[in-house]
CSV table of C-alpha atoms in Angstrom, one decimal:
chain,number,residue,atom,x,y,z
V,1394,UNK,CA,98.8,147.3,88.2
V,1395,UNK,CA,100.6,144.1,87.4
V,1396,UNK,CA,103.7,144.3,89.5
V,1397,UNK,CA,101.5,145.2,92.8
V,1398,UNK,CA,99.2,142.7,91.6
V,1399,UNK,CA,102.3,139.2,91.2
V,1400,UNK,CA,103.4,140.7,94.7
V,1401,UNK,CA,100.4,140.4,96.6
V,1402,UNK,CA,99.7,137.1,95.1
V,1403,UNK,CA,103.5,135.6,96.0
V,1404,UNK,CA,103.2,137.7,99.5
V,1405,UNK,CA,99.4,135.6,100.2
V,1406,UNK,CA,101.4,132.3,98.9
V,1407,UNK,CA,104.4,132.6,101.2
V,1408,UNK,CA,101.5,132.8,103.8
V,1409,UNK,CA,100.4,129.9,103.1
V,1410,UNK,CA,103.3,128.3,103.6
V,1411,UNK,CA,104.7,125.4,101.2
V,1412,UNK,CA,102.2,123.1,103.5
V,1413,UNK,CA,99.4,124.3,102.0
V,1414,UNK,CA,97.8,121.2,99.3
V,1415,UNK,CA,95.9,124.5,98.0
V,1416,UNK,CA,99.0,127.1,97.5
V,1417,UNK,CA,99.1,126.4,93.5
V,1418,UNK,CA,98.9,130.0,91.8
V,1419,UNK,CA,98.2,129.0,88.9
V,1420,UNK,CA,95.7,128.6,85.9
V,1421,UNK,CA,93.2,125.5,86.6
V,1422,UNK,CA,91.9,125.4,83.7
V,1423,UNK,CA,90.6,127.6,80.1
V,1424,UNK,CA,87.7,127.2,77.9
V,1425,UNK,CA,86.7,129.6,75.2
V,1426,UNK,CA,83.0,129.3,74.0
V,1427,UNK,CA,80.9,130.8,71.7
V,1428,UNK,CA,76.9,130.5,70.8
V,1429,UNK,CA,77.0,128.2,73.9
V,1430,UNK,CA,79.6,126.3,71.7
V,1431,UNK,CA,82.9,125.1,73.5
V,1432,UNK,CA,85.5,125.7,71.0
V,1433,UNK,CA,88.5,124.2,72.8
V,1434,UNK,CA,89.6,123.9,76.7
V,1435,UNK,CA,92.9,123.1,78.3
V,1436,UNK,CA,94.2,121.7,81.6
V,1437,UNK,CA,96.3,119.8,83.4
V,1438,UNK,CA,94.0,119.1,86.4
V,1439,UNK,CA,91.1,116.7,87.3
V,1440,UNK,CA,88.1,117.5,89.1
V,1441,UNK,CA,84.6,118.9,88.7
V,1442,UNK,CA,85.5,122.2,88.1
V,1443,UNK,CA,85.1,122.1,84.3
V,1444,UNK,CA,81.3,121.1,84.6
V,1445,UNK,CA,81.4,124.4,87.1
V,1446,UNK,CA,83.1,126.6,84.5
V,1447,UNK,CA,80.9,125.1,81.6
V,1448,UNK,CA,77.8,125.7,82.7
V,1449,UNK,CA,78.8,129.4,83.8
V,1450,UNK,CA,80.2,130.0,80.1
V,1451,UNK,CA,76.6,129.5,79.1
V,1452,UNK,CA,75.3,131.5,81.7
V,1453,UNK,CA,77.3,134.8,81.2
V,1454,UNK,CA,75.6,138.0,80.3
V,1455,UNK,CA,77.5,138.6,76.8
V,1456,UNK,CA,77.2,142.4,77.4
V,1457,UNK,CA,79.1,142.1,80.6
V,1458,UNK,CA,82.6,142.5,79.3
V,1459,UNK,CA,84.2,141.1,82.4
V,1460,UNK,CA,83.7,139.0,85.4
V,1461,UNK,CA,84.2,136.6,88.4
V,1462,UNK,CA,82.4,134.3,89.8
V,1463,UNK,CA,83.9,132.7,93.4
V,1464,UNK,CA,83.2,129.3,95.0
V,1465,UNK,CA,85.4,128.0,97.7
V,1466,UNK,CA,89.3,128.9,97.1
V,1467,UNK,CA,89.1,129.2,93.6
V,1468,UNK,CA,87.5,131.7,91.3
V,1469,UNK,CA,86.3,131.8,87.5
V,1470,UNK,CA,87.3,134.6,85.5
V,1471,UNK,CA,85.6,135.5,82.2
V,1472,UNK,CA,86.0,138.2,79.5
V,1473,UNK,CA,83.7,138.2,76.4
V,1474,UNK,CA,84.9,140.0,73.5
V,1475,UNK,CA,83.6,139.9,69.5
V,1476,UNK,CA,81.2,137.2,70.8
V,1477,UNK,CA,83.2,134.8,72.2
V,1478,UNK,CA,84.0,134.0,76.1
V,1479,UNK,CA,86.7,133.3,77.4
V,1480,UNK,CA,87.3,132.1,80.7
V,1481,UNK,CA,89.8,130.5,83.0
V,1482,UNK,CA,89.2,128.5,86.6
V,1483,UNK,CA,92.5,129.9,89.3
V,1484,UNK,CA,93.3,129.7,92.7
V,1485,UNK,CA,92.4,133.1,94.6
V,1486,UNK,CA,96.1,133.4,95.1
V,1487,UNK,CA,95.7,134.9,91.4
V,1488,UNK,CA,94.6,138.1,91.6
V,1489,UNK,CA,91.3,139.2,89.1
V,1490,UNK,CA,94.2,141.7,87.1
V,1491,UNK,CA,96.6,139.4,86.5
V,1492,UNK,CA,93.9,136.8,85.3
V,1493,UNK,CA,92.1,139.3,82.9
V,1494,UNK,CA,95.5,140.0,81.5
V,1495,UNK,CA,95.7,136.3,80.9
V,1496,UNK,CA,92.6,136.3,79.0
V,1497,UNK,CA,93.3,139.4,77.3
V,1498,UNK,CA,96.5,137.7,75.6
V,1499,UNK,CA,94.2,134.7,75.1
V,1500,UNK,CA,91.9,136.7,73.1
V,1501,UNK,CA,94.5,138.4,70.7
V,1502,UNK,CA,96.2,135.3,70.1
V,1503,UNK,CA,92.7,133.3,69.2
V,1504,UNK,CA,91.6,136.2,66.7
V,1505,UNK,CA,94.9,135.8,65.1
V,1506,UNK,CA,95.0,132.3,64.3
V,1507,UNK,CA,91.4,132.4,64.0
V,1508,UNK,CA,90.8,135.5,62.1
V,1509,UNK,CA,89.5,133.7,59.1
V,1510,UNK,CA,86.2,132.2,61.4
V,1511,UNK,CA,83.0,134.4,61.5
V,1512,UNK,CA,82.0,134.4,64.9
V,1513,UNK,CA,79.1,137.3,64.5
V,1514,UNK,CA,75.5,137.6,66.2
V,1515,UNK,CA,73.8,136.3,63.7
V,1516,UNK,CA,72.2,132.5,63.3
V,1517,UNK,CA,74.2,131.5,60.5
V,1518,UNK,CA,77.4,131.7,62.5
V,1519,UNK,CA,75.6,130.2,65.4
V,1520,UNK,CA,74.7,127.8,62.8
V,1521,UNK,CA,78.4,127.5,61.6
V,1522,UNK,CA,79.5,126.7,65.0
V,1523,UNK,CA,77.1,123.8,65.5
V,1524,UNK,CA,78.7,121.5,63.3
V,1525,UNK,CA,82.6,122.4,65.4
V,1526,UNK,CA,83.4,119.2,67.4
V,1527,UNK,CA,83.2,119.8,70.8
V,1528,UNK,CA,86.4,121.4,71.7
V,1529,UNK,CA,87.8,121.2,68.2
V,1530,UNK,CA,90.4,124.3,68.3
V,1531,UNK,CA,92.1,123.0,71.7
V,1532,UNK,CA,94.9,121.6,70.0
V,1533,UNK,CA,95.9,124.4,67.7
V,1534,UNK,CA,95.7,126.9,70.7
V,1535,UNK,CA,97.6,124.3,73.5
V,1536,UNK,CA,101.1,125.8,73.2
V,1537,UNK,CA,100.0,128.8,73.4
V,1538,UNK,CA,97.6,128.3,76.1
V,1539,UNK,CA,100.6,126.1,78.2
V,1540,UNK,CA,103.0,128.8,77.6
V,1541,UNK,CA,100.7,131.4,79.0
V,1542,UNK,CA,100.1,129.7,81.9
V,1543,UNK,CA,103.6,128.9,82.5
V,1544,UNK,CA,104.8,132.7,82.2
V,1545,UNK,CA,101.7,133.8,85.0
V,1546,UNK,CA,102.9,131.0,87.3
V,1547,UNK,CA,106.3,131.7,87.3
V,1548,UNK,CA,105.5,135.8,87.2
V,1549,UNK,CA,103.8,135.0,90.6
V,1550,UNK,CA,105.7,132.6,92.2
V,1551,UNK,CA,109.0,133.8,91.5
V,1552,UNK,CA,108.6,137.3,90.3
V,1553,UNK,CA,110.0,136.9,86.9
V,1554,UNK,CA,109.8,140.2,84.9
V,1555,UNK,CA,107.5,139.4,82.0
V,1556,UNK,CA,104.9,141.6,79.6
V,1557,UNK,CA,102.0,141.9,81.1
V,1558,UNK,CA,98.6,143.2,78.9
V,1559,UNK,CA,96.8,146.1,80.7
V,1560,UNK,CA,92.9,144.9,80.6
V,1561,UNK,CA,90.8,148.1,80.3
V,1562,UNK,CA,87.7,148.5,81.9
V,1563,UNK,CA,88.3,145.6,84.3
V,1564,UNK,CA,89.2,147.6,87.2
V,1565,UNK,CA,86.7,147.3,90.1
V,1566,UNK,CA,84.9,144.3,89.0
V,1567,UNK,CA,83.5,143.2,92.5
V,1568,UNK,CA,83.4,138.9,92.4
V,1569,UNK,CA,80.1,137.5,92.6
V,1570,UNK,CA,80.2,135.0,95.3
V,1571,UNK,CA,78.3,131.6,94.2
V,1572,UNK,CA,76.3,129.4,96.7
V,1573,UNK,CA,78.3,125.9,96.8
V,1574,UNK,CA,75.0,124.3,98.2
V,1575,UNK,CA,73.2,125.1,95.4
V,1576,UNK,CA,75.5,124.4,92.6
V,1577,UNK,CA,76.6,121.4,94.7
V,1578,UNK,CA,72.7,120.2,94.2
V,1579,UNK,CA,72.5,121.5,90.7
V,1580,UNK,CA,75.5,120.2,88.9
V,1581,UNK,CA,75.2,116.8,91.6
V,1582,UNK,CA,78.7,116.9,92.6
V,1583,UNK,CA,81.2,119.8,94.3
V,1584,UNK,CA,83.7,122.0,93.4
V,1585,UNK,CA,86.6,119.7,93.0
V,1586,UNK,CA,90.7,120.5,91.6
V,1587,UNK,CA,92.9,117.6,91.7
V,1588,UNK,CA,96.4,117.6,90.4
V,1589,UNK,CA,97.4,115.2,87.6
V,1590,UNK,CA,100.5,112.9,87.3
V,1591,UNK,CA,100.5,114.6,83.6
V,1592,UNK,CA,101.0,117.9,84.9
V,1593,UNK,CA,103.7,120.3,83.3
V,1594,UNK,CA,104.4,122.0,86.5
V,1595,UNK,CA,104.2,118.5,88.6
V,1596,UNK,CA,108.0,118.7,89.4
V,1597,UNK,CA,107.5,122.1,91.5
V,1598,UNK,CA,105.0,120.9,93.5
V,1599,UNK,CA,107.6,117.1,95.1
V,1600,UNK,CA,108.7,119.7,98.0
V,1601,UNK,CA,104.8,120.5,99.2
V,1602,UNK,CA,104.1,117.0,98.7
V,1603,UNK,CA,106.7,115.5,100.7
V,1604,UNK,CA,106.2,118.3,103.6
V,1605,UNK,CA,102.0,117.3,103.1
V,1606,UNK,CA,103.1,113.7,103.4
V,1607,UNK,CA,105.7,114.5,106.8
V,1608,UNK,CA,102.9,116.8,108.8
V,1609,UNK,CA,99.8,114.3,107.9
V,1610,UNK,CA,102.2,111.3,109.2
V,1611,UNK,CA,103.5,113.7,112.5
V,1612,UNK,CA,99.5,114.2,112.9
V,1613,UNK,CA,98.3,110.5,112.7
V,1614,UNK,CA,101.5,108.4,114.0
V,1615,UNK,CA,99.0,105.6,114.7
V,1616,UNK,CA,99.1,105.1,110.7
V,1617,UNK,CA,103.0,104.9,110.9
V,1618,UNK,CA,102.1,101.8,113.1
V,1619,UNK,CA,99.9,100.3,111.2
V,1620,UNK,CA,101.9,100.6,108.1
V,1621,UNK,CA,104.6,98.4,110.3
V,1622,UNK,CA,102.5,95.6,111.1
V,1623,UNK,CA,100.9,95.3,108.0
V,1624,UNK,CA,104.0,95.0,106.1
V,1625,UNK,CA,105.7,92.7,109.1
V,1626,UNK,CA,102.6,90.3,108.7
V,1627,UNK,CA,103.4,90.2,104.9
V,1628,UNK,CA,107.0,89.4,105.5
V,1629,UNK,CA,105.6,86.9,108.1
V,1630,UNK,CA,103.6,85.3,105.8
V,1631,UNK,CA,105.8,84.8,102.9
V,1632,UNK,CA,108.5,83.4,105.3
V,1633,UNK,CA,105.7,80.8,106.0
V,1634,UNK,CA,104.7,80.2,102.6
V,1635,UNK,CA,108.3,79.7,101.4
V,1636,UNK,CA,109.7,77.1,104.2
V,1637,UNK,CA,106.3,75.3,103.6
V,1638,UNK,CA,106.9,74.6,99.7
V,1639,UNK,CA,110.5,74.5,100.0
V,1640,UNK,CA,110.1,71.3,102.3
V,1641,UNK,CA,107.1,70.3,100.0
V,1642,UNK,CA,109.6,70.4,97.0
V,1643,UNK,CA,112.1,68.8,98.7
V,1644,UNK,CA,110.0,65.9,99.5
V,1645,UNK,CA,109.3,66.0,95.6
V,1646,UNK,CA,112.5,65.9,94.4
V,1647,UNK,CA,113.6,62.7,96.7
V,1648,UNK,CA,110.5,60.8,95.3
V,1649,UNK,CA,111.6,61.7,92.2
V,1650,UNK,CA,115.3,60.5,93.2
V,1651,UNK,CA,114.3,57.0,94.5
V,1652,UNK,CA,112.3,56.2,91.5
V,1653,UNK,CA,115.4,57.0,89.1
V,1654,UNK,CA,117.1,54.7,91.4
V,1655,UNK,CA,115.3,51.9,91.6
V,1656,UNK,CA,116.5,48.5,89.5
V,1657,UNK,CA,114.8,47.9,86.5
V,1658,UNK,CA,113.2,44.4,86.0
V,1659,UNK,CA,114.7,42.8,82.8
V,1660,UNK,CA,112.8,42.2,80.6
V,1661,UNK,CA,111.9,38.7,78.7
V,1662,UNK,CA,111.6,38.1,74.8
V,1663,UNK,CA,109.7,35.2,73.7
V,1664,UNK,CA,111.7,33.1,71.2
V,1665,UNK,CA,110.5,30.4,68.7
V,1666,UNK,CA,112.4,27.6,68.2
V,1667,UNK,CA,112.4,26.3,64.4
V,1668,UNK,CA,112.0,22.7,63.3
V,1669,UNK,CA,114.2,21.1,61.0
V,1670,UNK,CA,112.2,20.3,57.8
V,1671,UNK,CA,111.6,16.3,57.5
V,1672,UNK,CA,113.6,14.2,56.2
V,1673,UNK,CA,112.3,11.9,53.3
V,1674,UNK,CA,113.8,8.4,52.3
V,1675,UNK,CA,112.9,7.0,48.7
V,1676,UNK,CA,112.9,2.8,48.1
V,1677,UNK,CA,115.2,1.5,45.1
V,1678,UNK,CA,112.9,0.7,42.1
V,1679,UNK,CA,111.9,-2.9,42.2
V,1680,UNK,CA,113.3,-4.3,38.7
């Protein structure tokens, strides 16, 4: 079950080789849905791939209790239970068991913190649900969800011995191959997975990148080249730039230097010269 399950999976990544942008056995991304209601969603990826997995959670036959859909390298996994769906987008290095056990221990955590919700067949839950924001139980279920992922990733990649759920009546469920033209034209875009700097895993993968970056650089050395010139030319160019305004500053600075320098004419106050008041003689009275 499980065990043969994680050692397949870790056998088909060490196949890969640690070269491989695609080797990430892991869990892309989770949505659980219900009335054609998304109830909450987690990733840490970018890419296209949840308008892929959206538009299939309102697609799924309800009465189908599991079930996989593949396009390209990755598949989407769904299990519908008491109504709901629950699904999850993985690399095909994660085998169909180990991701229905994933979304087995999905489910039972979701009806336990949720137990009080009435998610039934009838129009007045349907009607209940409507007013949910969109995605309004993804943070409540986001530890859970992380840890989860976190445990499968590790199971398969380094064989940790963890609990894994048995999920009956999965067994045999052959994947139902999509056409990427088609749902390229329908949902205007392709199938698309791109890592994100805010990944909680991101530290595992600096080893793949750095061999990536080493093979695409051995493969295209006229880049390497490139690279050199372009920076040389920048060097180049500030080298230019800074003799130019250095000897444009100095030139500044000694005009400034001369004009300190230079005497300063003295300057002249007028001054008024002020006359003595008259002086008046009286005559003797004449007797």
């Amino acid at each position: 079950g499980g065990a043969a399950a994680g050692a397949s999976s870790a056998a088909a990544l060490a196949a890969l080789g640690a070269g491989s942008d695609e080797a990430v056995a892991e869990i892309v991304y989770t949505l659980v849905s219900c009335h054609n209601v998304h109830l909450a969603e987690y990733t840490n990826y970018a890419g296209t791939f949840k308008a892929y997995a959206q538009e299939l959670a309102r697609t799924v036959n309800l009465d189908v209790r599991y079930g996989t859909y593949c396009i390209g390298r990755f598949c989407v996994h769904y299990f519908n239970s008491d109504n709901v769906t629950f699904l999850c987008v993985a690399h095909e290095l994660l085998t169909q068991d180990l991701a229905f056990s994933y979304l087995n221990e999905l489910y039972m955590h979701f009806f336990t913190v949720f137990r009080d919700l009435d998610f039934g067949t009838d129009t007045s839950a349907a009607d209940v649900l409507q007013n949910f924001l969109p995605f309004e139980l993804s943070k409540p279920l986001a530890p859970r969800v992380h840890a989860l992922t976190r445990k499968y990733f590790l199971y398969v990649v380094r064989g940790e011995e963890v609990e894994l759920p048995v999920a009956h009546g999965s067994e045999g469920r052959t994947p139902v191959v999509l056409d990427e033209v088609a749902w390229k034209r329908r949902l205007k875009s392709p199938f698309l997975v791109h890592r994100t700097s805010t990944s909680r895993h991101a530290r595992r993968d600096a080893a793949v990148v750095k061999t990536i970056s080493a093979g695409f650089l051995a493969r295209n050395p006229y880049l390497l080249t490139i690279g050199c010139l372009v920076f040389a030319l920048i060097v180049f160019a500030y080298i230019v730039v800074a003799i130019v305004c250095g000897a444009w500053l100095e030139q500044c600075i000694a005009l400034a230097e001369d004009t300190d320098d230079a005497p300063v004419p003295p300057v002249h106050t007028a001054t008024s010269t002020v006359m003595p008041p008259p002086r008046i003689t009286l005559a003797p009275p004449l007797l």
